[in-house]
Short mmCIF file of C-alpha atoms and ligand atoms in Angstrom, two decimals:
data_model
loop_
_atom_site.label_atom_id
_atom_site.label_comp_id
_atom_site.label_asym_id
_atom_site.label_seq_id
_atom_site.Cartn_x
_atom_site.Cartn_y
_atom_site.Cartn_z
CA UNK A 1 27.57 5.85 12.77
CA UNK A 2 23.76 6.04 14.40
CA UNK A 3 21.31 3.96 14.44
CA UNK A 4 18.74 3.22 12.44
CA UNK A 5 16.20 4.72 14.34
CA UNK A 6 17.87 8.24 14.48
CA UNK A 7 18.44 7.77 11.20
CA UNK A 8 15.34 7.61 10.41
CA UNK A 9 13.34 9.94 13.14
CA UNK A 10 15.95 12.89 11.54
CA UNK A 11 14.76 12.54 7.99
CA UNK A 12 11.29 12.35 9.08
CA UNK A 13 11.63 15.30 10.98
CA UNK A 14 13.51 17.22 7.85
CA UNK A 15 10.49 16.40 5.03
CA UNK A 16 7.25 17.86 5.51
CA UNK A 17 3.63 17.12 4.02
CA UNK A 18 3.29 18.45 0.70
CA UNK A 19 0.28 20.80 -0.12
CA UNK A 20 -3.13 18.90 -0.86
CA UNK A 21 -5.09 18.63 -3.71
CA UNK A 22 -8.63 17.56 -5.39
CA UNK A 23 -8.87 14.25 -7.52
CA UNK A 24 -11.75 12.40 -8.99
CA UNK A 25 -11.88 9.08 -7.32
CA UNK A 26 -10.57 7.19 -10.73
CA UNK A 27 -7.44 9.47 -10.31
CA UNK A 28 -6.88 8.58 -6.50
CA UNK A 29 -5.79 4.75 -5.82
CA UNK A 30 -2.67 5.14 -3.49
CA UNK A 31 -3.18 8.45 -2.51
CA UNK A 32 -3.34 9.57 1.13
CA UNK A 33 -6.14 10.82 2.34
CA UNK A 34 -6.04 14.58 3.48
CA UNK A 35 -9.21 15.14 5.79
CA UNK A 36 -11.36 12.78 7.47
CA UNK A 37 -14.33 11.79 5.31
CA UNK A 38 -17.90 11.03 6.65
CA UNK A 39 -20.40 9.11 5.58
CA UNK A 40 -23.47 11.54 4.05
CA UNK A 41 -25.60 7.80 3.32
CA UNK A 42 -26.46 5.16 5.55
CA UNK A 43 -25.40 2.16 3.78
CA UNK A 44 -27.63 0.05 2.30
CA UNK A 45 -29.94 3.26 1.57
CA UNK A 46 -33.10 1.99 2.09
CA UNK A 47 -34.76 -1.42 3.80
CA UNK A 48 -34.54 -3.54 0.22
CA UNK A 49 -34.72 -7.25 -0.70
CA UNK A 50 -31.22 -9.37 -0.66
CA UNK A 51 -33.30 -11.95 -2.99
CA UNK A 52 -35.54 -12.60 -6.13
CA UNK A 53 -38.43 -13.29 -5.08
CA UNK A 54 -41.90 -11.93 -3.58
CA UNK A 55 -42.30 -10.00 -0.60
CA UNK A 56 -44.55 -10.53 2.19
CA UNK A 57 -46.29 -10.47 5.37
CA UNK A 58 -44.38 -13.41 6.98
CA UNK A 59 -46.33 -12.85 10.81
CA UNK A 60 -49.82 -13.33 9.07
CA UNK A 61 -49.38 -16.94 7.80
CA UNK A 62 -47.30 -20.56 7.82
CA UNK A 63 -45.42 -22.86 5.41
CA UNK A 64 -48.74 -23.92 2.92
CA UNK A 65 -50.32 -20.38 2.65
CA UNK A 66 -51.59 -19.22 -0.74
CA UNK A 67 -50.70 -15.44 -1.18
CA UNK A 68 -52.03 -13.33 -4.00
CA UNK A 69 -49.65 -11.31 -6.02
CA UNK A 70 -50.59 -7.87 -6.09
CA UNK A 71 -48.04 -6.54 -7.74
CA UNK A 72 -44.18 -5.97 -8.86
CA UNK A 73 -40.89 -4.17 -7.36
CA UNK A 74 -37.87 -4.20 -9.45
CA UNK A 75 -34.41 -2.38 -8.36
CA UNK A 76 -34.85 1.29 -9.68
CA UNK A 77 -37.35 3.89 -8.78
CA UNK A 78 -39.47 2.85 -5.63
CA UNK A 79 -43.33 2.24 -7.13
CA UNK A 80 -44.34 2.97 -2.99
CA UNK A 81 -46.58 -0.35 -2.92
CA UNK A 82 -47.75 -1.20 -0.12
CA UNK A 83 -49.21 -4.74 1.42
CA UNK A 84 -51.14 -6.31 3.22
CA UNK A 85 -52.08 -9.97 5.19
CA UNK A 86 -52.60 -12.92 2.53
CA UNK A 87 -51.19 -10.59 0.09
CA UNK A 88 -47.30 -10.98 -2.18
CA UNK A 89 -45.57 -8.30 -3.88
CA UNK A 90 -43.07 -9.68 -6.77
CA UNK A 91 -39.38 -8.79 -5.99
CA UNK A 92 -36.05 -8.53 -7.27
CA UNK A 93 -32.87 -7.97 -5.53
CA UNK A 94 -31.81 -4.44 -4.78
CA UNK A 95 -35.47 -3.87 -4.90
CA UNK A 96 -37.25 -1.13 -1.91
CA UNK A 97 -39.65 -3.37 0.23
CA UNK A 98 -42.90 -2.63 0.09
CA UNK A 99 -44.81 -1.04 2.92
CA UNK A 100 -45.95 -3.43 5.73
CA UNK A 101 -43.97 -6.20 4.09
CA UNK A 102 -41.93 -7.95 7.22
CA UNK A 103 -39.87 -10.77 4.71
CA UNK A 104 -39.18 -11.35 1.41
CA UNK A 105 -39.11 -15.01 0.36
CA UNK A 106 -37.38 -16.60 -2.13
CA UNK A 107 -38.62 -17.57 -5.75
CA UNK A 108 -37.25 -21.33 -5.04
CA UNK A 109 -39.32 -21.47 -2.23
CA UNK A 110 -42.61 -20.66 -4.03
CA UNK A 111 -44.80 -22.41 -6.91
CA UNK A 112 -46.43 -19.62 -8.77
CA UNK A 113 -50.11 -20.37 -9.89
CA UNK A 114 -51.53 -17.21 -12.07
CA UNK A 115 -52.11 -14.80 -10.17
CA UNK A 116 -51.01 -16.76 -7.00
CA UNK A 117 -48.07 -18.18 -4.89
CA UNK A 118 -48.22 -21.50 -2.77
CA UNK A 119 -45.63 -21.12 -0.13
CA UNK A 120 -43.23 -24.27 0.72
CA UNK A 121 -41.31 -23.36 3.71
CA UNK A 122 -41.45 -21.16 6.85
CA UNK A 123 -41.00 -17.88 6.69
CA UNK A 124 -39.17 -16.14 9.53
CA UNK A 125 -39.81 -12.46 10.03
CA UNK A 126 -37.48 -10.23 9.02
CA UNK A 127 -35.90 -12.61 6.41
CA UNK A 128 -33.90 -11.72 3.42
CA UNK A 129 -34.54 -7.78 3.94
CA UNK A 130 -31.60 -5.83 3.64
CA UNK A 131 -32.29 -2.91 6.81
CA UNK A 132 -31.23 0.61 6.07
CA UNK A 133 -28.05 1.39 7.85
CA UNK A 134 -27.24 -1.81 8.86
CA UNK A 135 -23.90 -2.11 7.11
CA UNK A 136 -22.94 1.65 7.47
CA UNK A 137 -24.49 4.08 9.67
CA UNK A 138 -24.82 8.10 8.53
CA UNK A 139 -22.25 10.24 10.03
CA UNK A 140 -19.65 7.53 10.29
CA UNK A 141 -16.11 7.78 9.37
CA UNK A 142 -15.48 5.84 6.05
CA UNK A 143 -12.01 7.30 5.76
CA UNK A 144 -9.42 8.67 7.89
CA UNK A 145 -6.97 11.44 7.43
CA UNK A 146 -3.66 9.77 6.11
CA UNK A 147 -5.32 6.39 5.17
CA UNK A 148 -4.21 5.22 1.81
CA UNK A 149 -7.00 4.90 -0.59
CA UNK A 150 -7.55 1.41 -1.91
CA UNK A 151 -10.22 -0.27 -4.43
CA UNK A 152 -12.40 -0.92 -1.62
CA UNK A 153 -12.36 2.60 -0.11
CA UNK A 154 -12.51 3.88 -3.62
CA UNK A 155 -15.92 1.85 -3.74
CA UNK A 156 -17.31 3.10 -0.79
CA UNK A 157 -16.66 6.46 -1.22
CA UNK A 158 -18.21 6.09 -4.93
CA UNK A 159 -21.31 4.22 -2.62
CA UNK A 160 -22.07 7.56 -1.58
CA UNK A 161 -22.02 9.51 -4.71
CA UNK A 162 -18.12 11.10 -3.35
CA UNK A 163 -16.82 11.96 -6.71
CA UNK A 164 -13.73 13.87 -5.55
CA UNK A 165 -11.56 13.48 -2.94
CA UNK A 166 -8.77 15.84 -1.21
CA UNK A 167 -5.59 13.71 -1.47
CA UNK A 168 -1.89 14.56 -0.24
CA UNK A 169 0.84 15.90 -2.75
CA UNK A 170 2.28 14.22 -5.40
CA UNK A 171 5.98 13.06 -4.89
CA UNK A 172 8.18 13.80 -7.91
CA UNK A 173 11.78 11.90 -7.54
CA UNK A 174 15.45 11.97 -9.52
CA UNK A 175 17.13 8.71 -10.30
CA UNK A 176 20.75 9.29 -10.09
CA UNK A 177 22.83 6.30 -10.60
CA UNK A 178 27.16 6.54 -10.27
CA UNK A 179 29.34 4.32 -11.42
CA UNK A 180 31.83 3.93 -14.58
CA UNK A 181 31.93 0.33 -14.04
CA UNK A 182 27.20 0.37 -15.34
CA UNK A 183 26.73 0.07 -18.20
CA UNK A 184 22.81 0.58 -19.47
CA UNK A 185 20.74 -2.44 -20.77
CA UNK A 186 20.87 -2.56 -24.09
CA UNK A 187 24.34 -1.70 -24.24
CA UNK A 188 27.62 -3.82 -24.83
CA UNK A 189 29.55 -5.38 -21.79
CA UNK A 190 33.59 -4.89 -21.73
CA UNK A 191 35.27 -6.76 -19.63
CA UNK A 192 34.80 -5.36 -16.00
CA UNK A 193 31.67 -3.76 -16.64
CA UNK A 194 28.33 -4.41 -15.36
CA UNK A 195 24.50 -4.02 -16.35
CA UNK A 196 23.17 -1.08 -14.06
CA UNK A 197 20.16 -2.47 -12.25
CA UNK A 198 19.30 0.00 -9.54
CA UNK A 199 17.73 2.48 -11.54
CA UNK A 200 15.12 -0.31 -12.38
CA UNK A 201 14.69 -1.64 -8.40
CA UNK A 202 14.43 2.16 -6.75
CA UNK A 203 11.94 3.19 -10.12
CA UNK A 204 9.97 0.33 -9.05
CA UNK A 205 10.17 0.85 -5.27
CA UNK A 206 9.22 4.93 -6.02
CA UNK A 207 6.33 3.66 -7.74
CA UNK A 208 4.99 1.15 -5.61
CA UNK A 209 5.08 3.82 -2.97
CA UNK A 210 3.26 5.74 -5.21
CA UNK A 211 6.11 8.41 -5.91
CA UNK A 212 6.37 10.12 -9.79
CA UNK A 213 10.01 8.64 -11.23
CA UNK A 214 10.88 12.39 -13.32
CA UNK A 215 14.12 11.77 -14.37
CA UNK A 216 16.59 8.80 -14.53
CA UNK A 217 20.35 9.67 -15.16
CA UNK A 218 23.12 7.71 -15.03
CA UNK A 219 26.43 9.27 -14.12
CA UNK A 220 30.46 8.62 -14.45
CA UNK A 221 32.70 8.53 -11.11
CA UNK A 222 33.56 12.39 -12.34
CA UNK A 223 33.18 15.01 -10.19
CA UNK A 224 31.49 17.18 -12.55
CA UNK A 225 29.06 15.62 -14.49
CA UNK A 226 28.11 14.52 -10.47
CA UNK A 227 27.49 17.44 -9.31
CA UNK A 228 25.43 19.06 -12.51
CA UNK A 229 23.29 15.39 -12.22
CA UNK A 230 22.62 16.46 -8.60
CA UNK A 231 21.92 20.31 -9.39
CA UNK A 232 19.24 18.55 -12.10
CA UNK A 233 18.18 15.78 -9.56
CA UNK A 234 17.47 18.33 -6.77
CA UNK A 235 13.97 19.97 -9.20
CA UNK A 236 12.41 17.62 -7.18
CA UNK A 237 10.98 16.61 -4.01
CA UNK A 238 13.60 13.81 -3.57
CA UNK A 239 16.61 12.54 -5.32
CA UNK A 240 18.12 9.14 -5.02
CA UNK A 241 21.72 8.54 -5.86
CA UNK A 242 22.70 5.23 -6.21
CA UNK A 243 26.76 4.36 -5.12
CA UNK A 244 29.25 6.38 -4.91
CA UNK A 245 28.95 7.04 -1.16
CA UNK A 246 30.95 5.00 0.38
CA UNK A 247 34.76 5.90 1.59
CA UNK A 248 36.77 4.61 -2.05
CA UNK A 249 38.94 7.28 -3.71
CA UNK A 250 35.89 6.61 -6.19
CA UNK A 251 33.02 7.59 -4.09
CA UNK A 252 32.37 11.51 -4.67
CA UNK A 253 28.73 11.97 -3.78
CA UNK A 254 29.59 12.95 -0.14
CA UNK A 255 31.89 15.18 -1.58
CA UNK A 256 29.90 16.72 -4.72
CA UNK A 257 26.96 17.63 -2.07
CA UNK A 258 29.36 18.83 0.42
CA UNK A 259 30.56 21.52 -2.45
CA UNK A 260 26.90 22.69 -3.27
CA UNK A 261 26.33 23.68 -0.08
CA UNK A 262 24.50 20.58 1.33
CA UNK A 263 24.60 20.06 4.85
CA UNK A 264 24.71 16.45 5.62
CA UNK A 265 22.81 15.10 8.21
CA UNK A 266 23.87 11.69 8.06
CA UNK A 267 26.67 9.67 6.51
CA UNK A 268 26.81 5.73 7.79
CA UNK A 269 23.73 4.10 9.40
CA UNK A 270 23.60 0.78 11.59
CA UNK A 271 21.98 -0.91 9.40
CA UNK A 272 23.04 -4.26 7.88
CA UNK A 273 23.13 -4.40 4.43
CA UNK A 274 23.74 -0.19 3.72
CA UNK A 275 26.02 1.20 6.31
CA UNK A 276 27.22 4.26 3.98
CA UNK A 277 23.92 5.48 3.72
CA UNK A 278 23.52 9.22 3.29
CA UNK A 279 21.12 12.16 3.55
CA UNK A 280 20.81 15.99 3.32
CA UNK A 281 19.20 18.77 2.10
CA UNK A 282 19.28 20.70 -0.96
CA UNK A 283 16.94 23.86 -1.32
CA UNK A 284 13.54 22.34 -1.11
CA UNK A 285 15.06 18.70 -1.95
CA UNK A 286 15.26 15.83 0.48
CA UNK A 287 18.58 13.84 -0.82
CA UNK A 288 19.58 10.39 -0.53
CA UNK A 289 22.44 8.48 -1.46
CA UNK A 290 22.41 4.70 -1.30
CA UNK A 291 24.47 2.35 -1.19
CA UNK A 292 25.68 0.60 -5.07
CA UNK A 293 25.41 -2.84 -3.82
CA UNK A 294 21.45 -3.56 -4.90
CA UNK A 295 20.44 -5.35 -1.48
CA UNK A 296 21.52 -2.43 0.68
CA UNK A 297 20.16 -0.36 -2.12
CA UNK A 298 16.96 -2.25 -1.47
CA UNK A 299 16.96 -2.39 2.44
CA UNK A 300 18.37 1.11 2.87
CA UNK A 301 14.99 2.39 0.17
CA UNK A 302 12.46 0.62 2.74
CA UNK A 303 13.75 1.71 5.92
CA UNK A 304 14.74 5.21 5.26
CA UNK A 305 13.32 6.52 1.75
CA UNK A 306 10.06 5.14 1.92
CA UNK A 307 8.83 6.77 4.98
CA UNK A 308 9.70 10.02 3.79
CA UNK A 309 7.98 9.47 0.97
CA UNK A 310 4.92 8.51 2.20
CA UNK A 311 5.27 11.26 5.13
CA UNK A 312 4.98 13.71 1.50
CA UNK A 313 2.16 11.80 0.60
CA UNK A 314 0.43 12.32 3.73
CA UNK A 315 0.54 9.18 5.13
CA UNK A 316 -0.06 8.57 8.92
CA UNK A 317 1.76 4.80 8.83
CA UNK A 318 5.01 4.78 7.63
CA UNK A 319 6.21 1.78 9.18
CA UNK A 320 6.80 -1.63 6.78
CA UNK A 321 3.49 -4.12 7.04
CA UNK A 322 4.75 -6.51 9.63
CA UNK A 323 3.41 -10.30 10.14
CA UNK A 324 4.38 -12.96 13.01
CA UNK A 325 5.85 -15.83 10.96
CA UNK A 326 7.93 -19.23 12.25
CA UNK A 327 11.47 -19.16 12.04
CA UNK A 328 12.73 -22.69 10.45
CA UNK A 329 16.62 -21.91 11.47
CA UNK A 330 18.73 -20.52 14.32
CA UNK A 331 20.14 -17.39 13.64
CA UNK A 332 22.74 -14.96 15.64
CA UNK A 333 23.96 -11.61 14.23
CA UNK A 334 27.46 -11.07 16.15
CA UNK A 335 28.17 -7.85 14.01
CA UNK A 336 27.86 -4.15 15.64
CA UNK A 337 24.86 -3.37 13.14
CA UNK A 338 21.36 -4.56 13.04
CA UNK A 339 20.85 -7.34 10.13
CA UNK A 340 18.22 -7.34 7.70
CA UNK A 341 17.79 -10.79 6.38
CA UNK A 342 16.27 -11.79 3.36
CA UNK A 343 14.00 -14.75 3.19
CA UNK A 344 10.48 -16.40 2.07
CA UNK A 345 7.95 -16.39 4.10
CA UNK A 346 5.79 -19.07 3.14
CA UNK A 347 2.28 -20.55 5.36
CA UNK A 348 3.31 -18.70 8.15
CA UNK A 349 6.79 -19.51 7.96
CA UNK A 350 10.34 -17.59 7.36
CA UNK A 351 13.43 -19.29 5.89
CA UNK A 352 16.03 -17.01 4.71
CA UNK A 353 17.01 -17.23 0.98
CA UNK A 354 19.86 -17.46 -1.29
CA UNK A 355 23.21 -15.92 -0.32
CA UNK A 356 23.03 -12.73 2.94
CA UNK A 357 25.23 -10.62 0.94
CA UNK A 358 24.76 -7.09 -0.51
CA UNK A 359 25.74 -8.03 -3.99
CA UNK A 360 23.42 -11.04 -3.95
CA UNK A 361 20.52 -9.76 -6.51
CA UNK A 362 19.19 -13.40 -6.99
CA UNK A 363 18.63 -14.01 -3.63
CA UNK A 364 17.01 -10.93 -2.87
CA UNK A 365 14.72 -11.35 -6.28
CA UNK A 366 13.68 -14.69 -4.30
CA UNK A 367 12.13 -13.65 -1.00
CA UNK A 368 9.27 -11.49 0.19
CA UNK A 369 10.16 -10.78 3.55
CA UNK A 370 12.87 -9.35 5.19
CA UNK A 371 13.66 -10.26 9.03
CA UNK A 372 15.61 -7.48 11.24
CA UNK A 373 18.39 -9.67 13.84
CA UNK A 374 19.40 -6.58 15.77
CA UNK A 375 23.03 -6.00 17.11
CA UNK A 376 24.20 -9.41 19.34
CA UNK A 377 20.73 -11.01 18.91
CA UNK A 378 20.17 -14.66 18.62
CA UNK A 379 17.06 -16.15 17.61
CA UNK A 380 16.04 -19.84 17.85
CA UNK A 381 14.53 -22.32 15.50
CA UNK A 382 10.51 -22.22 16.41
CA UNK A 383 10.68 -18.84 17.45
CA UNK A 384 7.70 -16.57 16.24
CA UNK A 385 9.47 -13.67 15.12
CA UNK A 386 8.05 -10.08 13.18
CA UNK A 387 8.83 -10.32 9.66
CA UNK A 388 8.72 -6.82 7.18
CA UNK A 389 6.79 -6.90 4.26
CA UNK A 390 6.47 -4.76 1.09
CA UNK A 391 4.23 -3.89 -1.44
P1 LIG B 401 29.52 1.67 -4.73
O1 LIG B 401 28.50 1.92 -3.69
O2 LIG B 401 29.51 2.69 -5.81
O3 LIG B 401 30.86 1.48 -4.13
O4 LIG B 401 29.13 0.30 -5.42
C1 LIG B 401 29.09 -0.89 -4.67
C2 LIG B 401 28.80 -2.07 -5.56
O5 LIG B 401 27.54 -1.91 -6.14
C3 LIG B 401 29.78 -2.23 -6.70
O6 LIG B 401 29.99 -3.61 -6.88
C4 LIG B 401 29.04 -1.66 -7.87
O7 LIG B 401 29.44 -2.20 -9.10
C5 LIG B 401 27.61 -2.01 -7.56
N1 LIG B 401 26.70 -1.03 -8.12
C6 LIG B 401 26.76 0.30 -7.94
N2 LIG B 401 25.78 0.92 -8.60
C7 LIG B 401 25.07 -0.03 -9.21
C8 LIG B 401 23.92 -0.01 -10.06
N3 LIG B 401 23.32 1.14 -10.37
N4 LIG B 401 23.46 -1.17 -10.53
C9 LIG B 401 24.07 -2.34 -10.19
N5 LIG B 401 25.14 -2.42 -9.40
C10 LIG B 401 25.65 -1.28 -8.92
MG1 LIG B 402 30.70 3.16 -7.40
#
């Protein structure tokens, strides 16, 4: 048995970044970002007005001034007007300011008489101009190589006319589920069978992380039809094979990847819900095999197959978003393994949920956060403790 952390350090050391590739920016939410990207624009572009309303000269007169309007700016192409003391140019937001205009002020503050204005209130200099650069500077990183593209960074990289951007690889993953006890839903339960469920959790995990689900097979406890799901599994970049790897009569997987020549590099983890946890190498393939039970199928996905994945992807964090939270009981883990426990974590506070056992698929459906007790540790009621999060 090692620990997690070796566990994890050797599969991160045996999958490497796939090759990169070109996508329009509508194509590219959750990708990783493969170079460092600059920004050609300084953000906003030019000096413009936040407001409606009519630009002015704001160090040339006080609150009671009449100002004639000389003429109008909307947003669009900039009509280069230019002003001058005693003088108003009507404005719109987005709008370039006019030369020699120091403030724009607002159309509520303003009664409009013809061709006139009568301003109400002071006008400070510099007011309700939007400078050039001010937000974003030229030349300034807006993105940084292995940062995952969001909507935001989408929108800033559209903000300066970035229509394509160079992305890590696309991860394409088997589903291999064992177990003559699953039956698939839709099907009809006999007595002693159950619905399979872990095809649906890991899909939805793989996808989250932004992985491509290519094939989903279930399998019988049958050494053949394993091993030809595995030969099919390992097309991929990863497969996932759900039970079947623990030490039962019934558990082949070790044994079926053992046969085709796959060296394993790790059979049982110290890890607390998923122990039997596997992982080796098939031609190009990076193979796991997970637990049955769906909560160490769960924990064993987010510490171990996630950061490969995103490693693929091209991703410089790998690690699990963490967040200080409250504990509202005392815990103590007096097993040899480190514990992941599932709770809620609620206005800054974490109570575990529903039953801490492997089978317990209700529980785990209830919480969002998952809090690590390592090996002999006791924690107190009060304590601020680092609770994992996922997507
Ligand atoms: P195993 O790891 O194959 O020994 O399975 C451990 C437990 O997980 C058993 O109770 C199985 O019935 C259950 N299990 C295994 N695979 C699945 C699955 N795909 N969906 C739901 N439960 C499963
Ligand atoms: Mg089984």
């Amino acid at each position: 048995m090692i620990s997690e952390e070796e566990a994890r350090r050797k599969i991160l050391e045996a999958v490497g970044f796939l090759p990169s590739r070109r996508l329009p920016l509508s194509k590219a939410l959750g990708s990783f970002a493969a170079e460092d990207c600059f920004a050609r624009l300084p953000l906003p572009t030019f000096d413009n007005s936040a407001m409606d309303g009519y630009a002015v000269v704001a160090s040339s007169f006080t609150k009671g001034a009449r100002l004639r309007v000389t003429g109008e700016q909307p947003a669009g192409p900039d009509r280069r007007l230019r002003i001058s003391p005693g003088e108003a140019v009507r404005i719109f937001t987005g709008a370039p300011v006019p030369q020699m205009a120091d403030s724009i002020v607002m159309q509520e503050d303003v009664t409009r008489e013809g061709n006139e204005i009568l301003v109400n209130t002071d006008v400070k200099v510099g007011e309700f101009i939007r400078r050039c650069g001010c937000d974003l500077a030229e030349g300034q990183r807006i993105l940084a190589k292995g940062e995952r593209l969001g909507a935001t960074t989408i929108a800033l990289l559209a903000s300066q006319g970035i229509a394509e951007v160079m992305v890590g690889g696309e991860v394409k993953a088997a589903i291999v589920s064992t177990g003559d006890e699953l039956v698939k839903a839709g099907g009809k339960l006999e007595p002693g069978q159950i619905y399979e469920s872990n095809s649906a959790l890991l899909r939805a995990l793989l996808e989250r992380c932004g992985g491509i689900v290519k094939s989903e097979e279930h399998c019988r406890d049958e050494r053949e039809s394993l091993m030809d799901a595995i030969e099919n599994g390992i097309k991929n970049h990863i497969l996932i094979i759900s039970g079947g790897v623990s030490v039962g009569e019934h558990d082949l997987v070790k044994d079926a990847l053992h046969e085709l020549g796959a060296p394993l590099a790790i059979w049982r983890v110290a890890i607390k819900p998923g122990k039997p946890f596997l992982f080796g190498q098939l031609n190009e393939c990076a193979v796991f095999g997970l637990p049955g039970n769906p909560v160490s199928a769960f924990v064993t996905f987010l510490q171990f197959v996630r950061p490969a994945i995103l490693k693929l992807m091209g991703a410089t964090n790998l690690t699990l978003p963490r967040v200080p939270a409250k504990l509202t009981v005392d815990l103590t883990n007096d097993s040899d393994r480190a514990h992941y426990i599932r709770g809620k974590l609620e206005h800054g506070k974490f109570t575990p949920v529903g039953r801490q056992e492997s089978h317990a698929l209700f529980g785990l459906s209830q919480s969002n956060a998952l809090l690590r007790v390592a090996r002999g540790q006791s924690l107190k009621a009060d304590e601020i403790v680092d609770v994992h999060i996922w997507d």
